[in-house]
XYZ file of C-alpha atoms in Angstrom:
168
model
C 123.926 -11.717 -22.498
C 122.622 -14.846 -20.798
C 125.057 -17.704 -20.234
C 123.320 -21.052 -19.829
C 124.643 -24.276 -18.340
C 124.847 -27.502 -20.312
C 122.349 -29.991 -18.884
C 124.746 -32.930 -19.305
C 128.243 -31.696 -18.445
C 127.493 -28.400 -16.624
C 129.823 -26.336 -18.799
C 128.876 -22.852 -19.994
C 126.787 -22.500 -23.171
C 127.339 -19.116 -24.805
C 124.674 -17.415 -26.930
C 124.518 -18.826 -30.446
C 126.277 -22.035 -29.445
C 125.099 -25.510 -28.601
C 121.866 -27.409 -29.106
C 118.509 -26.938 -27.435
C 116.124 -29.866 -26.992
C 112.511 -29.314 -25.903
C 110.687 -32.352 -24.564
C 106.910 -32.940 -24.996
C 106.266 -31.625 -21.489
C 107.950 -28.298 -22.451
C 111.112 -29.021 -20.401
C 114.108 -27.362 -22.066
C 117.497 -29.107 -22.183
C 120.515 -27.133 -23.378
C 123.706 -28.848 -24.525
C 127.085 -27.255 -25.146
C 128.090 -29.628 -27.964
C 126.892 -32.641 -29.892
C 128.838 -34.981 -27.586
C 126.549 -34.035 -24.675
C 123.433 -34.194 -26.851
C 124.278 -37.683 -28.128
C 124.998 -38.949 -24.613
C 121.641 -37.540 -23.490
C 119.861 -39.305 -26.376
C 121.601 -42.555 -25.414
C 120.082 -42.058 -21.926
C 123.448 -42.018 -20.192
C 123.596 -40.832 -16.616
C 125.937 -37.804 -16.240
C 126.919 -39.041 -12.769
C 128.422 -42.192 -14.333
C 130.279 -40.524 -17.220
C 133.775 -39.665 -15.992
C 134.319 -36.351 -17.819
C 131.212 -34.577 -16.484
C 131.043 -32.155 -13.548
C 128.425 -34.348 -11.862
C 130.824 -37.327 -11.803
C 133.734 -35.240 -10.543
C 131.655 -33.741 -7.730
C 130.107 -37.086 -6.762
C 133.513 -38.754 -6.508
C 135.168 -35.916 -4.551
C 137.386 -34.650 -7.343
C 135.846 -31.158 -7.437
C 134.677 -28.920 -4.628
C 130.995 -29.356 -3.792
C 130.382 -27.301 -0.660
C 131.717 -23.772 -0.826
C 130.183 -20.389 -0.050
C 131.522 -18.924 -3.305
C 129.096 -21.082 -5.326
C 126.210 -19.057 -3.878
C 127.217 -16.060 -6.040
C 127.025 -18.137 -9.223
C 123.398 -19.143 -8.634
C 120.891 -18.187 -11.332
C 118.507 -15.367 -10.402
C 115.414 -14.688 -12.496
C 114.470 -11.383 -10.836
C 115.362 -8.284 -12.871
C 117.309 -5.593 -11.027
C 117.204 -1.851 -11.674
C 120.565 -0.656 -13.006
C 122.662 1.314 -10.538
C 126.194 2.369 -11.430
C 127.531 2.032 -7.843
C 126.043 -1.441 -7.413
C 127.495 -2.555 -10.771
C 130.937 -1.178 -9.833
C 130.909 -2.894 -6.430
C 129.709 -6.134 -8.030
C 132.591 -6.158 -10.511
C 135.089 -5.600 -7.681
C 133.487 -8.391 -5.670
C 133.634 -10.783 -8.637
C 137.421 -10.386 -8.818
C 137.791 -11.087 -5.087
C 135.466 -14.072 -5.239
C 137.357 -15.573 -8.198
C 140.628 -15.224 -6.304
C 139.160 -16.860 -3.187
C 137.624 -19.673 -5.240
C 140.894 -20.437 -7.035
C 142.785 -20.544 -3.705
C 140.205 -22.888 -2.188
C 140.268 -25.090 -5.292
C 144.063 -25.391 -5.105
C 143.814 -26.267 -1.390
C 141.211 -28.913 -2.246
C 143.507 -30.428 -4.869
C 146.481 -30.441 -2.457
C 144.411 -32.228 0.195
C 143.243 -34.781 -2.382
C 146.792 -35.493 -3.542
C 148.149 -35.682 0.015
C 146.518 -39.072 0.665
C 148.066 -40.539 -2.489
C 151.469 -39.170 -1.520
C 151.286 -40.775 1.937
C 150.241 -44.080 0.391
C 153.114 -44.002 -2.134
C 155.579 -43.285 0.692
C 154.298 -46.285 2.682
C 154.614 -48.543 -0.359
C 158.147 -47.287 -1.044
C 159.152 -47.813 2.590
C 157.755 -51.349 2.545
C 159.565 -52.201 -0.685
C 162.806 -50.756 0.689
C 162.515 -52.950 3.788
C 161.976 -56.024 1.622
C 164.824 -55.254 -0.782
C 167.356 -53.716 1.641
C 169.956 -56.279 0.563
C 170.018 -54.659 -2.891
C 170.722 -51.222 -1.455
C 173.150 -51.900 1.402
C 176.426 -53.760 1.165
C 176.464 -57.299 2.613
C 179.118 -56.362 5.219
C 176.963 -53.494 6.502
C 174.036 -55.863 6.833
C 176.146 -58.335 8.776
C 177.329 -55.644 11.225
C 173.976 -53.899 11.775
C 171.623 -56.234 13.609
C 168.656 -53.844 13.348
C 168.331 -54.580 9.628
C 167.666 -58.287 10.189
C 164.576 -60.032 11.327
C 165.031 -62.002 14.557
C 166.064 -65.594 13.892
C 163.843 -68.295 15.277
C 165.323 -71.685 16.172
C 163.197 -74.612 15.175
C 163.946 -78.134 16.346
C 163.509 -80.820 13.736
C 163.096 -84.418 14.806
C 163.968 -87.281 12.525
C 161.916 -90.393 13.016
C 163.815 -92.705 10.723
C 167.540 -92.712 10.158
C 168.642 -93.377 6.666
C 172.005 -95.010 6.460
C 173.737 -96.145 3.343
C 171.029 -98.260 1.813
C 171.440 -99.433 -1.741
C 169.053 -98.022 -4.274
C 166.623 -100.387 -5.897
C 166.326 -100.490 -9.630
C-alpha cells in the first residue's frame, strides 16, 4: 500500500482517495481533497496559505530540521523481504514516533515560552501604571518606592494680574 503526499498541503493521501492531476509535461500532482485541488487551480502558493504544512514550516510553527524526518523519506528502490529486518523496522518505527512526539512537544513549549515572557512584561508594566488601583492610598503614601521621584520646576510669571475689571 503506497501512501502519497498531497502536493498542496503535504497531508497523506490514502489509496482510492483524493484527486490526481497530470500536467501536459507528464508531471503528476496528487491532492488529498477538492480544497487543495481548487487552490492549486487558482494558482495559490502553499507557502502563503496559512493552513498548509509549507506555511507552518516557513513561519517556524512546525519543526523543520530533525533527524527523524530522514526515516519518512520516500525510497523508490525495492527491498527483498526479510522477516528479521521487518520486525526490527516495526520496533524502530515505534521508537522514532515516540522521539518525534517528544521533540515536537519541546518545540511547541519553546515557541510558547516567548509569548509567555512577553505577556508577563506587559502585565508587569500595566501593574506599575495602575498600582493605585491595587494598593490602598495609605500604603502608597507610606512606601516611597512605589512613587516616581518628584521634580521641582520653577515657574516665572512675567506679568502680574491684579484685580482688573473685565471688559464687556
